Amino acid sequence: MQHQTKSNREGILSAIRRALAVPAPRPGHHEGEAKTQQEPKFHSTLPIMGQEPVSSWLPPVGASWDDWRDLFAANSVDLKTEFIVCADEADLNAHLKRLAEQNGWKKVALHHGELTDKAQAALGLETMWVDKGYDPHELEKCDAGLTQCDALVAQTGSVVMSNPSAGGRVLSVLPPHHVVLARRDQLLPDLPTAFELMQSKYGDNYPSLMGFITGPSRTGDIERILVLGAHGPKKLTVLVV
Amino acid sequence: MAIAPETLKEEALEPRSAPPGSGAAHDDNFHNPPEKPSAQFHHDADVITRDLRHRALIQSALGKYGLARASKQSKFQDWQAARQAAGDVKWEALGRLDSHLRDFADKIEARGAKVFWASHGDEARDYVVQVIKDAGAKRIIKSKTMTGEEIHLNAALEKEGFEVAESDLGEYIVQLREEAPYHFVFPAMHLSRGEISDLFKEKLGTESTDDPERLTMIAREVMREKYIAADVGISGANFAISETGTISITENEGNARLTIGLPKIHIAIFGIEKVLPKMSDLALFLPMLATAGAGQALTGYNTLISGPRQPGEIDGPEELHIVLLDNGRTNLLADPEQRDALHCIRCGACLNVCPIFKNVGGHTYGTTYQGPIGSVITPHLRELQTWKHLSSASSLCGACTETCPVKIDIAHHLLQNRRNAVKEKSVWWEKLAMQGFAFFMNQPKLYRLALKVAPLAQAFHPLIKGRKIDPMYVWTKDRDFPKVARQSFREFWSKRQK
Ligand code: SF4
């Protein structure tokens, strides 16, 4: 592929270097004499990885799993996510069956995984597996997409997913109902811990897509009135077992 | 602008910034001569400020925003410390922008993406067009990109005969109306559901409805087919992580997820200032963007893209093109005093709290980036003398500075722009007037005399008040002039002392 327009990497980089010749005052230090000379050197980018400050500025999350569960539940109410903590796998299956019945599922889409395989067996509905490639038209017609995830974040009520953990990029957004299946120990307290997990899980080899899903698809573009299901799922159900 | 109040009530007066249906907002030359941007601003401001319907819509929309934001911000344990930290991280990122950008580009290229560095908008446009042509593609789906607006990407793509669909609901609405976004976060905030219903009826042949949900579903149905049929997905990016070669895209509707999930080619276009040093910085920036931008704990979808589809992955685009755009940003970078205006994460909060924005509305600015931050950066990105009037579109109340999640002192920069404009090219009559004023204020006798004469002169004021021959016309055309006191404070005080 031959492009006529030329990328101006060196030109832009040298323009940036020239522009940066004079240092800028730190935020909040614009008044009066420039303090840049005396400012202490800035250390790294801040201890964000769950150690200190960042978690201590963000909304509080509590210390125990029960606190996190309650917080996730409270956030879910706010977000209109359906959040269910199941007693055991039998309970999970019962909930899945209830969901299928209530929502009139005829066909569901899934990817292979420990929890999704079990769910498929329990549901016994017509199934579309996406693992070996799929036709988007067919996926669009499925009543629900069932996926696993990387983690749940109590602080924001978010589901952390990625290409490998949730059956690719599209399964979690194209069907009208997204159902997330998660283990109890996947519930994390806050965002810093979630990033820490992704880093330790994937190291330098990040999946091409990682995502935070916070509630069902939504928009406020018409008079700032909340409407669910703008382009993605109208419903989001999170089942923890 | 010489408009008598009576004529303003007539329907005939329309704002000029983006006449619906003219497609003018997408035209590069629209805001340039024949009409000067400052004249257009004053004219449109005059019209919109009196438009009660506009006022009611904006008040109600921003009222909802204000409540949501206050409730989410109050959940933070220490919002002020978080702001300072966010500002510091951006300061650090921009202070070493060259090495961060190099790292970012090298990392994401190692994962199979192509990075194109564009100094100007036309280079970026040409590149995007070329990629699409090379792929033999026709249909394009876009999720929101303000950088795309900045370089008039849609117009360029449509000129080539491509079919372009904006998938974000607000963007889709303004695309159908052929006008520019009203607000860079809430593009269709200036429209009522009735207007949107009429628009859909006219363009899509749908039934009238006043139900926002029904209207949203109409757009959903239209778009679903387009995602699947599209050959190319174009998105922006909110952050670019140099540590890992990752871009982060924030959205609520899921439209960006579909735009970058289904088509075979993904093109992401954004400004060079979007860099953050580390992926973990997002743990701070994502919730702050969501809280300041729309009063959410976290935006619906935050998606981190590190390359096109990788080996072993189920889906994703085969090609990922990153377009890094300078387009004047290095000019702003070169000004150490104002460099931090590039820290902006485009949350839109400064627009939402700005009394000028609330009164004159987004289109009046005639810029890609509206409101206080737009007024700060536009003169740098375009040209100072033509856009300096925007620095006066401020009451200097400081609400923008107060609200900014990355602690940009926006009000300070507005003043700085005024100073720079005068330093660069002073206006002779302003200079003369200021010299006259200085002379006058240095002559106590003259001053006291003027105080004596003023009440007498004011007695004759009604004869010319509110007419164009009135030297106070700019003020008195819509307002009363305060009555000059018969007795000065000085006189009052010296009498009292006796
Ligand atoms: S200047 Fe600050 S408040 Fe305004 S949009 Fe940018 S980040 Fe938000």
XYZ file of C-alpha atoms and ligand atoms in Angstrom:
747
model
C 0.000 0.000 0.000
C 1.568 3.265 -1.136
C 0.323 6.444 0.423
C 0.773 9.712 -1.379
C 0.683 11.828 1.753
C 3.805 11.545 3.836
C 3.811 10.963 7.518
C 5.665 13.786 9.221
C 6.952 12.023 12.306
C 10.307 13.738 12.600
C 8.876 17.130 11.672
C 6.283 16.998 14.430
C 8.670 15.592 17.005
C 11.198 18.327 16.373
C 8.471 20.991 16.456
C 7.512 19.593 19.859
C 11.090 19.669 21.106
C 11.467 23.258 19.998
C 8.184 24.184 21.649
C 9.244 22.617 24.930
C 12.453 24.649 25.189
C 10.988 26.707 28.038
C 9.382 24.667 30.841
C 5.820 25.454 31.867
C 4.723 26.238 35.424
C 3.023 23.392 37.247
C -0.768 23.490 37.401
C -1.802 25.904 40.105
C 1.509 27.744 39.957
C 0.765 30.339 37.302
C 0.472 33.336 39.570
C 3.374 35.753 39.935
C 6.973 34.717 39.390
C 7.572 31.470 37.533
C 8.428 28.841 40.103
C 9.614 26.262 37.624
C 13.266 26.547 38.615
C 12.659 25.784 42.282
C 10.007 23.132 41.814
C 11.050 19.704 43.052
C 11.488 17.229 40.260
C 8.319 15.371 39.494
C 8.499 11.723 40.527
C 7.102 9.119 38.187
C 3.469 9.579 37.365
C 2.169 9.222 40.857
C 1.737 6.096 42.817
C -1.449 5.143 41.112
C -1.210 1.383 41.308
C -3.429 0.968 44.329
C -0.626 1.828 46.746
C -1.662 5.175 48.032
C -3.115 8.408 46.914
C -5.381 7.536 44.034
C -7.528 5.073 45.957
C -7.662 7.542 48.808
C -9.135 10.276 46.569
C -11.651 8.192 44.661
C -15.007 7.263 46.224
C -14.559 4.990 49.272
C -15.121 1.260 48.851
C -14.940 -0.382 52.264
C -12.623 -3.177 53.348
C -14.400 -6.508 53.042
C -15.952 -8.531 50.241
C -19.374 -7.881 51.721
C -18.771 -4.119 51.530
C -17.773 -4.461 47.895
C -20.800 -6.572 47.106
C -23.100 -4.019 48.713
C -21.416 -1.203 46.852
C -21.653 -3.021 43.542
C -25.318 -3.664 44.282
C -25.954 0.005 45.098
C -24.181 1.135 41.947
C -26.165 -1.377 39.941
C -29.422 0.129 41.127
C -28.161 3.513 40.014
C -27.020 2.182 36.641
C -30.035 -0.068 36.068
C -27.848 -3.143 35.943
C -29.466 -6.333 37.240
C -27.022 -7.708 39.814
C -27.542 -11.101 41.413
C -25.308 -12.935 43.848
C -26.081 -16.647 43.540
C -25.769 -19.030 46.474
C -24.294 -21.805 44.368
C -24.237 -23.135 40.831
C -27.695 -24.649 41.127
C -28.986 -21.233 42.108
C -27.159 -19.715 39.138
C -28.829 -22.177 36.795
C -32.202 -21.391 38.274
C -31.593 -17.678 37.718
C -30.524 -18.296 34.139
C -33.660 -20.269 33.442
C -35.780 -17.555 34.978
C -34.061 -14.920 32.820
C -34.613 -17.018 29.703
C -38.266 -17.387 30.517
C -38.925 -13.799 31.567
C -37.215 -12.357 28.517
C -38.433 -14.978 26.086
C -34.973 -16.018 24.909
C -35.055 -18.383 21.974
C -31.448 -18.248 20.915
C -28.379 -17.213 22.871
C -24.809 -16.476 21.828
C -21.828 -17.511 23.925
C -18.114 -18.107 23.890
C -16.504 -21.174 25.394
C -15.431 -20.885 28.999
C -15.910 -22.631 32.304
C -19.020 -20.721 33.350
C -20.461 -20.139 29.891
C -20.226 -23.840 28.982
C -22.154 -24.735 32.117
C -24.693 -22.023 31.442
C -25.266 -23.286 27.941
C -25.893 -26.789 29.233
C -28.276 -25.506 31.882
C -30.246 -23.351 29.456
C -30.636 -25.933 26.744
C -31.621 -23.296 24.192
C -30.594 -22.905 20.599
C -26.980 -21.724 20.787
C -24.538 -19.771 18.712
C -20.859 -20.134 19.608
C -18.691 -17.240 18.467
C -15.259 -18.736 19.111
C -14.519 -19.851 15.571
C -15.825 -16.733 13.882
C -19.448 -15.725 13.376
C -21.875 -13.971 11.091
C -22.738 -10.588 12.646
C -26.273 -10.740 11.204
C -26.868 -13.982 13.024
C -25.341 -12.646 16.222
C -27.551 -9.595 15.992
C -30.627 -11.825 15.981
C -29.683 -13.655 19.171
C -31.746 -12.676 22.205
C -28.812 -12.533 24.591
C -25.043 -12.686 24.689
C -23.560 -14.553 27.642
C -19.948 -13.840 28.528
C -17.420 -14.200 31.281
C -15.233 -11.293 32.320
C -11.906 -10.324 33.854
C -13.272 -8.621 36.915
C -16.056 -6.609 38.515
C -15.333 -3.226 40.057
C -17.378 -2.357 43.132
C -16.413 1.331 43.127
C -18.142 2.057 39.837
C -20.342 -0.986 39.249
C -18.281 -1.874 36.195
C -17.560 -5.112 34.376
C -13.976 -5.420 33.158
C -13.760 -7.517 30.019
C -11.335 -8.144 27.211
C -11.058 -9.885 23.888
C -10.010 -13.229 25.416
C -12.191 -13.128 28.536
C -15.509 -12.208 26.918
C -15.595 -13.864 23.522
C -14.120 -11.046 21.454
C -15.100 -7.490 20.792
C -18.700 -7.785 19.707
C -20.490 -10.505 21.676
C -20.918 -8.201 24.668
C -22.446 -5.324 22.683
C -24.448 -6.574 19.715
C -27.212 -8.741 21.267
C -29.908 -6.759 23.121
C -29.217 -8.400 26.483
C -25.718 -8.907 27.893
C -25.365 -11.435 30.676
C -22.089 -11.537 32.581
C -21.103 -14.608 34.564
C -18.471 -14.053 37.232
C -16.894 -15.831 40.183
C -17.102 -14.305 43.642
C -13.377 -13.677 43.800
C -13.545 -11.640 40.620
C -15.178 -8.792 42.483
C -12.515 -6.126 43.075
C -12.786 -3.032 45.245
C -11.695 -0.173 42.993
C -10.284 1.015 39.684
C -6.611 1.026 40.713
C -6.893 -2.652 41.683
C -8.562 -3.417 38.378
C -5.672 -1.907 36.422
C -3.239 -3.754 38.650
C -5.006 -6.991 37.822
C -4.937 -6.356 34.069
C -1.247 -5.599 34.249
C -0.385 -8.724 36.204
C -2.723 -10.889 34.134
C -1.576 -9.805 30.699
C 1.876 -8.368 31.386
C 3.117 -6.636 28.285
C 0.927 -8.649 25.981
C -2.371 -6.819 26.307
C -5.363 -8.065 24.350
C -6.235 -5.771 21.438
C -9.384 -4.733 23.317
C -9.984 -4.314 27.010
C -13.064 -2.593 28.261
C -14.963 -1.309 31.224
C -18.695 -1.774 30.813
C -20.665 0.308 33.272
C -24.363 -0.379 32.999
C -26.420 -1.090 29.900
C -25.895 1.083 26.818
C -27.319 4.540 27.489
C -27.765 8.002 26.059
C -28.898 11.382 27.280
C -28.587 13.087 23.939
C -32.241 14.037 23.764
C -32.884 16.725 26.372
C -30.500 14.932 28.764
C -33.212 12.371 29.425
C -31.799 8.926 30.145
C -32.658 6.242 27.596
C -31.239 2.726 27.814
C -30.190 0.646 24.840
C -28.913 3.402 22.584
C -26.773 1.163 20.397
C -25.570 -1.607 22.670
C -27.530 -3.872 25.021
C -30.743 -2.589 26.535
C -30.220 -4.871 29.503
C -27.182 -5.868 31.483
C -27.339 -8.700 34.000
C -24.399 -9.596 36.220
C -24.539 -12.980 37.914
C -21.963 -13.775 40.559
C -21.460 -17.294 41.866
C -24.322 45.106 16.208
C -26.994 47.589 15.543
C -30.227 45.806 16.157
C -33.101 47.559 17.784
C -34.803 45.369 20.365
C -38.181 45.470 18.605
C -36.922 43.874 15.419
C -35.414 41.039 17.396
C -38.772 39.638 18.211
C -39.416 38.963 14.579
C -38.954 35.483 13.265
C -36.876 36.677 10.362
C -33.766 37.020 12.458
C -31.918 33.750 12.438
C -28.561 33.008 13.943
C -25.989 32.886 11.201
C -23.547 30.383 12.552
C -25.103 27.253 11.155
C -28.248 27.671 9.144
C -30.031 24.318 9.188
C -29.899 22.621 5.862
C -27.180 24.759 4.398
C -24.373 22.370 5.160
C -22.439 25.486 5.925
C -21.032 24.183 9.162
C -19.008 21.657 7.235
C -17.588 24.212 4.899
C -14.055 25.275 5.653
C -14.596 28.829 4.551
C -17.870 29.396 6.246
C -16.610 31.295 9.224
C -14.109 33.280 7.256
C -14.956 36.287 5.120
C -17.296 37.666 3.903
C -18.476 37.797 7.480
C -15.942 38.341 10.221
C -16.189 35.812 13.049
C -16.509 38.612 15.571
C -19.439 40.147 13.705
C -21.081 36.750 13.400
C -20.546 36.158 17.123
C -22.130 39.442 18.128
C -25.037 38.970 15.812
C -25.792 35.406 16.886
C -25.274 36.199 20.554
C -27.784 39.014 20.230
C -30.367 36.712 18.704
C -29.900 33.636 20.883
C -29.723 35.514 24.156
C -33.302 36.622 23.628
C -34.524 33.214 22.509
C -36.554 32.004 25.475
C -37.091 28.565 24.009
C -33.335 28.065 23.748
C -32.889 29.329 27.251
C -35.443 26.928 28.685
C -33.897 23.922 26.928
C -30.384 24.734 28.060
C -31.461 25.545 31.603
C -33.250 22.244 31.930
C -30.504 20.146 30.341
C -27.720 21.772 32.320
C -29.811 21.711 35.483
C -29.918 17.920 35.216
C -26.203 17.852 34.537
C -25.497 20.040 37.564
C -27.397 17.796 39.967
C -25.839 14.597 38.654
C -22.369 16.033 38.755
C -22.683 17.410 42.268
C -23.875 14.069 43.558
C -21.057 12.095 41.916
C -18.336 14.568 42.768
C -19.362 14.561 46.405
C -18.642 10.825 46.546
C -14.941 11.475 45.972
C -12.910 11.380 49.140
C -10.729 14.223 47.952
C -11.738 15.829 44.681
C -9.282 18.700 45.042
C -6.283 16.425 45.510
C -7.457 14.342 42.573
C -7.667 17.481 40.402
C -4.191 18.563 41.335
C -2.859 15.093 40.590
C -4.640 14.938 37.255
C -3.201 18.323 36.334
C 0.256 17.175 37.409
C 0.059 13.996 35.355
C -0.877 15.964 32.250
C 1.871 18.468 33.014
C 4.373 15.665 33.162
C 2.959 14.090 29.998
C 3.211 17.296 27.988
C 6.564 18.276 29.437
C 8.029 15.220 27.750
C 5.557 14.987 24.928
C 8.141 14.078 22.303
C 9.404 10.990 24.073
C 5.914 9.932 25.160
C 4.607 10.176 21.618
C 7.565 8.268 20.252
C 7.006 5.512 22.793
C 3.308 5.407 22.067
C 3.819 5.166 18.321
C 6.575 2.559 18.551
C 4.570 0.381 20.917
C 1.359 0.400 18.929
C 3.211 -0.093 15.652
C 4.896 -3.138 17.145
C 1.383 -4.516 17.608
C 0.553 -4.051 13.966
C -0.972 -0.573 13.803
C 0.142 2.090 11.337
C 0.762 5.545 12.735
C 0.407 8.606 10.547
C 1.725 11.937 11.826
C -0.196 14.847 10.339
C 0.994 18.427 10.769
C -2.169 19.892 9.284
C -5.766 18.952 8.775
C -5.429 18.438 5.035
C -2.693 15.842 5.497
C -4.850 13.935 7.937
C -7.831 14.097 5.589
C -5.784 12.984 2.613
C -4.398 10.062 4.540
C -7.807 8.873 5.709
C -9.209 9.155 2.197
C -6.219 7.266 0.852
C -6.595 4.411 3.337
C -10.252 4.044 2.416
C -9.549 4.148 -1.306
C -6.723 1.652 -1.039
C -9.049 -0.749 0.693
C -11.663 -0.255 -2.009
C -14.097 0.654 0.760
C -17.310 2.655 0.440
C -19.236 2.652 3.658
C -17.948 4.375 6.744
C -19.308 4.367 10.249
C -18.037 6.981 12.659
C -18.128 7.254 16.378
C -17.638 10.670 17.820
C -14.364 12.405 17.047
C -13.999 16.105 17.715
C -10.667 16.044 15.928
C -12.602 14.838 12.892
C -14.897 17.859 13.268
C -11.862 20.083 13.615
C -10.506 19.035 10.222
C -13.943 18.762 8.531
C -13.419 15.105 7.850
C -17.023 14.334 6.943
C -17.101 16.912 4.196
C -13.889 15.494 2.727
C -15.211 11.939 2.849
C -18.555 12.831 1.356
C -16.824 14.725 -1.423
C -15.068 11.485 -2.353
C -18.444 9.824 -2.638
C -18.188 7.702 0.504
C -21.236 7.056 2.602
C -20.588 8.401 6.107
C -22.801 7.716 9.099
C -22.302 9.331 12.503
C -23.304 6.685 15.017
C -23.411 8.721 18.229
C -27.041 9.743 18.649
C -26.361 13.432 19.168
C -23.855 13.523 16.327
C -26.300 11.686 14.072
C -28.976 14.253 14.808
C -26.738 17.192 13.946
C -25.441 15.329 10.896
C -29.014 14.961 9.632
C -29.550 18.655 10.268
C -26.323 19.403 8.453
C -25.056 21.561 11.232
C -22.082 21.536 13.537
C -22.283 20.017 17.026
C -23.704 22.494 19.498
C -21.522 21.331 22.387
C -18.526 19.046 22.088
C -19.938 16.625 24.630
C -23.706 17.127 24.179
C -23.928 17.767 20.419
C -27.710 18.081 20.166
C -28.473 19.766 23.472
C -30.098 22.725 21.705
C -32.914 20.627 20.252
C -36.192 19.597 21.788
C -37.647 16.157 21.265
C -40.284 17.712 19.039
C -37.655 19.114 16.720
C -35.839 15.794 16.644
C -39.056 13.971 15.893
C -39.774 16.373 13.016
C -36.265 15.874 11.732
C -36.563 12.089 11.747
C -39.945 12.334 10.106
C -38.560 14.480 7.347
C -35.311 12.590 6.741
C -36.232 9.036 7.667
C -39.975 9.013 7.150
C -40.739 7.886 10.681
C -43.854 8.587 12.734
C -43.976 11.643 14.976
C -43.399 10.947 18.646
C -42.514 12.904 21.732
C -40.996 9.921 23.479
C -37.199 10.188 23.746
C -36.979 6.422 24.026
C -38.873 5.890 20.794
C -36.638 8.462 19.071
C -33.525 6.725 20.341
C -34.821 3.402 19.050
C -35.329 4.878 15.598
C -31.655 5.824 15.478
C -30.704 2.437 16.886
C -32.534 0.612 14.105
C -30.986 2.793 11.407
C -27.482 2.285 12.759
C -27.568 -1.439 13.421
C -27.475 -2.292 9.739
C -24.789 0.297 9.113
C -22.365 -1.153 11.654
C -22.563 -4.537 10.030
C -22.342 -3.211 6.485
C -19.543 -0.705 7.117
C -16.088 -1.344 5.698
C -14.345 1.252 7.821
C -14.895 2.485 11.367
C -13.533 5.894 12.333
C -13.197 6.900 15.972
C -11.433 9.468 18.065
C -9.591 8.753 21.292
C -9.689 10.313 24.733
C -6.283 9.158 25.883
C -3.182 7.615 24.339
C -1.033 5.630 26.751
C 2.669 5.823 25.956
C 3.687 3.044 28.329
C 1.691 0.393 26.496
C 0.768 1.850 23.104
C -2.943 1.903 23.941
C -5.738 4.288 23.091
C -8.694 4.780 25.361
C -12.145 5.630 24.036
C -14.919 6.843 26.308
C -18.598 6.695 25.311
C -22.012 5.840 26.697
C -23.975 4.354 23.856
C -21.883 1.376 22.761
C -21.637 2.895 19.308
C -17.860 3.187 19.506
C -17.591 -0.434 20.619
C -19.509 -1.481 17.527
C -17.639 0.954 15.284
C -14.313 -0.525 16.281
C -15.564 -4.079 16.572
C -17.261 -4.897 13.305
C -15.600 -3.162 10.312
C -12.382 -4.557 8.853
C -10.501 -1.278 9.183
C -10.343 0.996 12.196
C -8.997 4.518 11.860
C -8.492 6.470 15.081
C -7.785 10.151 14.778
C -6.821 12.434 17.638
C -4.581 15.306 18.717
C -0.993 14.839 19.871
C -1.857 16.204 23.319
C -3.942 13.159 24.307
C -0.964 11.368 25.823
C -0.887 9.899 29.315
C 2.274 8.241 30.588
C 0.838 5.099 32.166
C -2.131 2.848 31.745
C -2.790 3.018 35.460
C -3.244 6.795 35.143
C -6.626 5.908 33.713
C -7.729 4.817 37.182
C -7.780 8.529 37.937
C -8.674 10.055 34.586
C -11.606 7.840 33.623
C -13.678 8.564 36.730
C -12.757 12.252 36.658
C -13.752 12.591 33.016
C -17.044 10.835 33.718
C -17.815 12.863 36.816
C -16.927 16.260 35.396
C -18.318 15.504 31.951
C -21.721 14.054 32.673
C -22.057 13.414 36.398
C -21.372 9.690 36.120
C -19.137 7.507 38.295
C -17.783 6.012 35.113
C -18.934 6.454 31.537
C -20.873 3.524 30.055
C -18.076 2.152 27.916
C -14.389 2.795 28.370
C -12.507 0.823 25.774
C -8.750 0.326 25.599
C -7.401 -0.568 22.173
C -3.864 -1.888 21.832
C -3.616 -2.727 18.166
C -5.736 -4.406 15.506
C -6.957 -7.981 15.958
C -4.113 -10.054 17.405
C -3.315 -13.684 16.589
C -5.723 -16.000 18.345
C -8.431 -13.382 18.822
C -11.976 -14.023 17.681
C -12.705 -10.723 15.978
C -11.598 -7.140 15.526
C -10.343 -5.109 12.575
C -7.509 -6.378 10.423
C -6.034 -2.915 10.107
C -5.664 -0.165 12.664
C -4.554 3.278 11.528
C -3.659 5.925 14.051
C -3.685 9.524 12.848
C -1.829 11.858 15.202
C -2.757 15.446 14.505
C -0.776 18.570 15.295
C -2.835 21.241 13.482
C -1.614 24.162 15.561
C -1.157 22.338 18.852
C 2.607 22.868 18.809
C 1.948 26.642 18.648
C 0.117 26.389 21.917
C 2.772 24.061 23.301
C 5.410 26.681 22.543
C 3.746 29.140 24.922
C 4.829 27.983 28.396
C 2.336 30.297 30.088
C -0.620 28.766 28.257
C 0.717 25.299 27.537
C -1.555 23.776 30.134
C -4.575 24.566 27.964
C -3.452 21.366 26.203
C -4.153 19.446 29.408
C -7.830 19.640 28.546
C -9.562 16.272 28.521
C -12.634 17.693 26.729
C -15.055 16.912 29.508
C -17.148 19.950 28.622
C -17.642 20.986 32.237
C -16.393 24.519 31.643
C -19.100 24.993 28.997
C -21.761 23.656 31.324
C -21.009 26.163 34.060
C -20.236 29.169 31.871
C -22.807 31.984 32.091
C -21.802 33.183 28.637
C -22.207 29.756 27.075
C -25.606 29.339 28.700
C -26.727 32.621 27.201
C -25.211 32.644 23.741
C -25.256 28.895 23.089
C -22.706 26.722 21.366
C -23.180 27.596 17.703
C -22.538 31.262 18.322
C -18.862 30.575 18.963
C -18.406 29.420 15.374
C -15.624 27.108 16.538
C -15.090 23.352 16.822
C -14.472 23.697 20.545
C -17.039 25.948 22.166
C -17.178 27.667 25.500
C -14.332 28.867 27.707
C -11.739 26.311 26.658
C -12.617 26.859 22.998
C -12.133 30.578 23.516
C -8.692 29.890 24.943
C -7.399 27.481 22.316
C -9.078 28.621 19.105
C -6.917 31.753 18.730
C -3.862 29.479 18.979
C -5.158 26.800 16.651
C -6.425 29.305 14.080
C -5.352 32.918 14.318
C -5.251 35.333 17.227
C -6.502 38.585 15.729
C -9.503 37.000 14.011
C -10.568 35.074 17.104
C -9.547 37.398 19.922
C -13.147 38.488 20.431
C -13.733 35.104 22.093
C -11.551 36.101 25.041
C -14.066 38.825 25.787
C -16.904 36.300 25.769
C -16.319 35.851 29.454
C -17.546 37.433 32.631
C -14.265 36.360 34.294
C -16.348 34.822 37.030
C -13.870 31.965 37.196
C -16.517 29.214 37.218
C -14.602 27.461 34.436
C -11.359 27.444 36.406
C -13.188 26.187 39.453
C -14.858 23.287 37.683
C -12.012 22.032 35.508
C -11.003 18.491 36.528
C -7.404 19.004 35.389
C -7.137 22.403 37.043
C -6.569 24.554 33.985
C -6.824 28.201 34.997
C -9.072 29.008 32.068
C -10.118 32.459 33.239
C -6.456 33.412 33.580
C -5.804 32.247 30.024
C -8.697 34.305 28.689
C -7.065 37.394 30.169
C -3.727 36.282 28.815
C -5.216 36.024 25.326
C -6.521 39.569 25.640
C -3.082 40.786 26.651
C -1.380 38.890 23.862
C -3.784 40.271 21.302
C -3.080 43.837 22.402
C 0.647 43.229 22.569
C 0.674 41.792 19.084
C -1.445 44.471 17.486
C -3.065 47.235 19.456
C -6.222 48.936 18.270
C -5.572 52.678 17.824
C -8.813 53.947 19.279
C -8.639 51.655 22.290
C -5.122 52.874 22.909
C -6.166 56.474 22.507
C -9.151 55.990 24.792
C -6.979 54.379 27.447
C -4.446 57.191 27.245
C -7.244 59.716 27.519
C -8.663 57.898 30.501
C -5.244 57.764 32.192
C -4.763 61.495 31.602
C -8.186 62.282 32.970
C -7.769 60.151 36.074
C -4.471 61.880 36.794
C -6.147 65.302 36.941
C -8.091 65.547 40.216
C -9.504 68.936 39.311
C -10.833 67.743 36.005
C -12.283 64.671 37.639
C -14.096 66.680 40.283
C -15.423 69.000 37.668
C -16.754 66.075 35.697
C -18.531 64.770 38.780
C -20.246 68.124 39.146
C -21.296 68.306 35.526
C -22.401 64.708 35.150
C -25.790 64.967 36.933
C -26.635 68.018 34.853
C -25.652 66.318 31.628
C -27.659 63.271 32.606
C -30.785 65.344 32.719
C -30.529 65.662 28.945
C -29.688 62.035 28.369
C -33.256 60.823 27.759
C -33.273 62.854 24.556
C -30.800 60.505 22.919
C -30.906 57.510 25.227
C -31.055 54.171 23.455
C -30.531 55.741 20.064
C -27.506 55.234 17.961
C -26.209 58.758 18.441
C -25.987 58.039 22.161
C -22.307 57.640 23.078
C -23.430 55.033 25.621
C -25.461 53.184 22.997
C -23.808 49.778 23.477
C -24.935 49.858 27.066
C -28.175 51.798 26.887
C -29.768 49.937 24.010
C -30.997 47.318 26.450
C -30.214 48.734 29.853
C -30.735 51.759 32.040
C -27.820 53.927 32.887
C -27.388 54.292 36.652
C -28.154 57.690 38.029
C -25.078 59.742 38.853
C -25.159 60.785 42.514
C -25.609 64.509 43.250
C -23.036 64.277 45.963
C -19.749 62.434 45.679
C -18.557 60.238 48.507
C -15.704 62.662 49.033
C -18.076 65.549 49.588
C -20.264 63.482 51.817
C -17.274 62.462 53.930
C -15.788 65.888 54.304
C -19.187 67.256 55.381
C -19.580 64.516 57.897
C -16.187 65.259 59.425
C -17.245 68.780 60.326
S -10.835 22.939 30.032
Fe -11.146 21.639 31.802
S -13.356 21.835 32.223
Fe -13.043 22.609 30.137
S -13.411 20.835 28.835
Fe -11.201 20.916 29.250
S -10.912 19.574 30.994
Fe -13.086 20.042 30.919
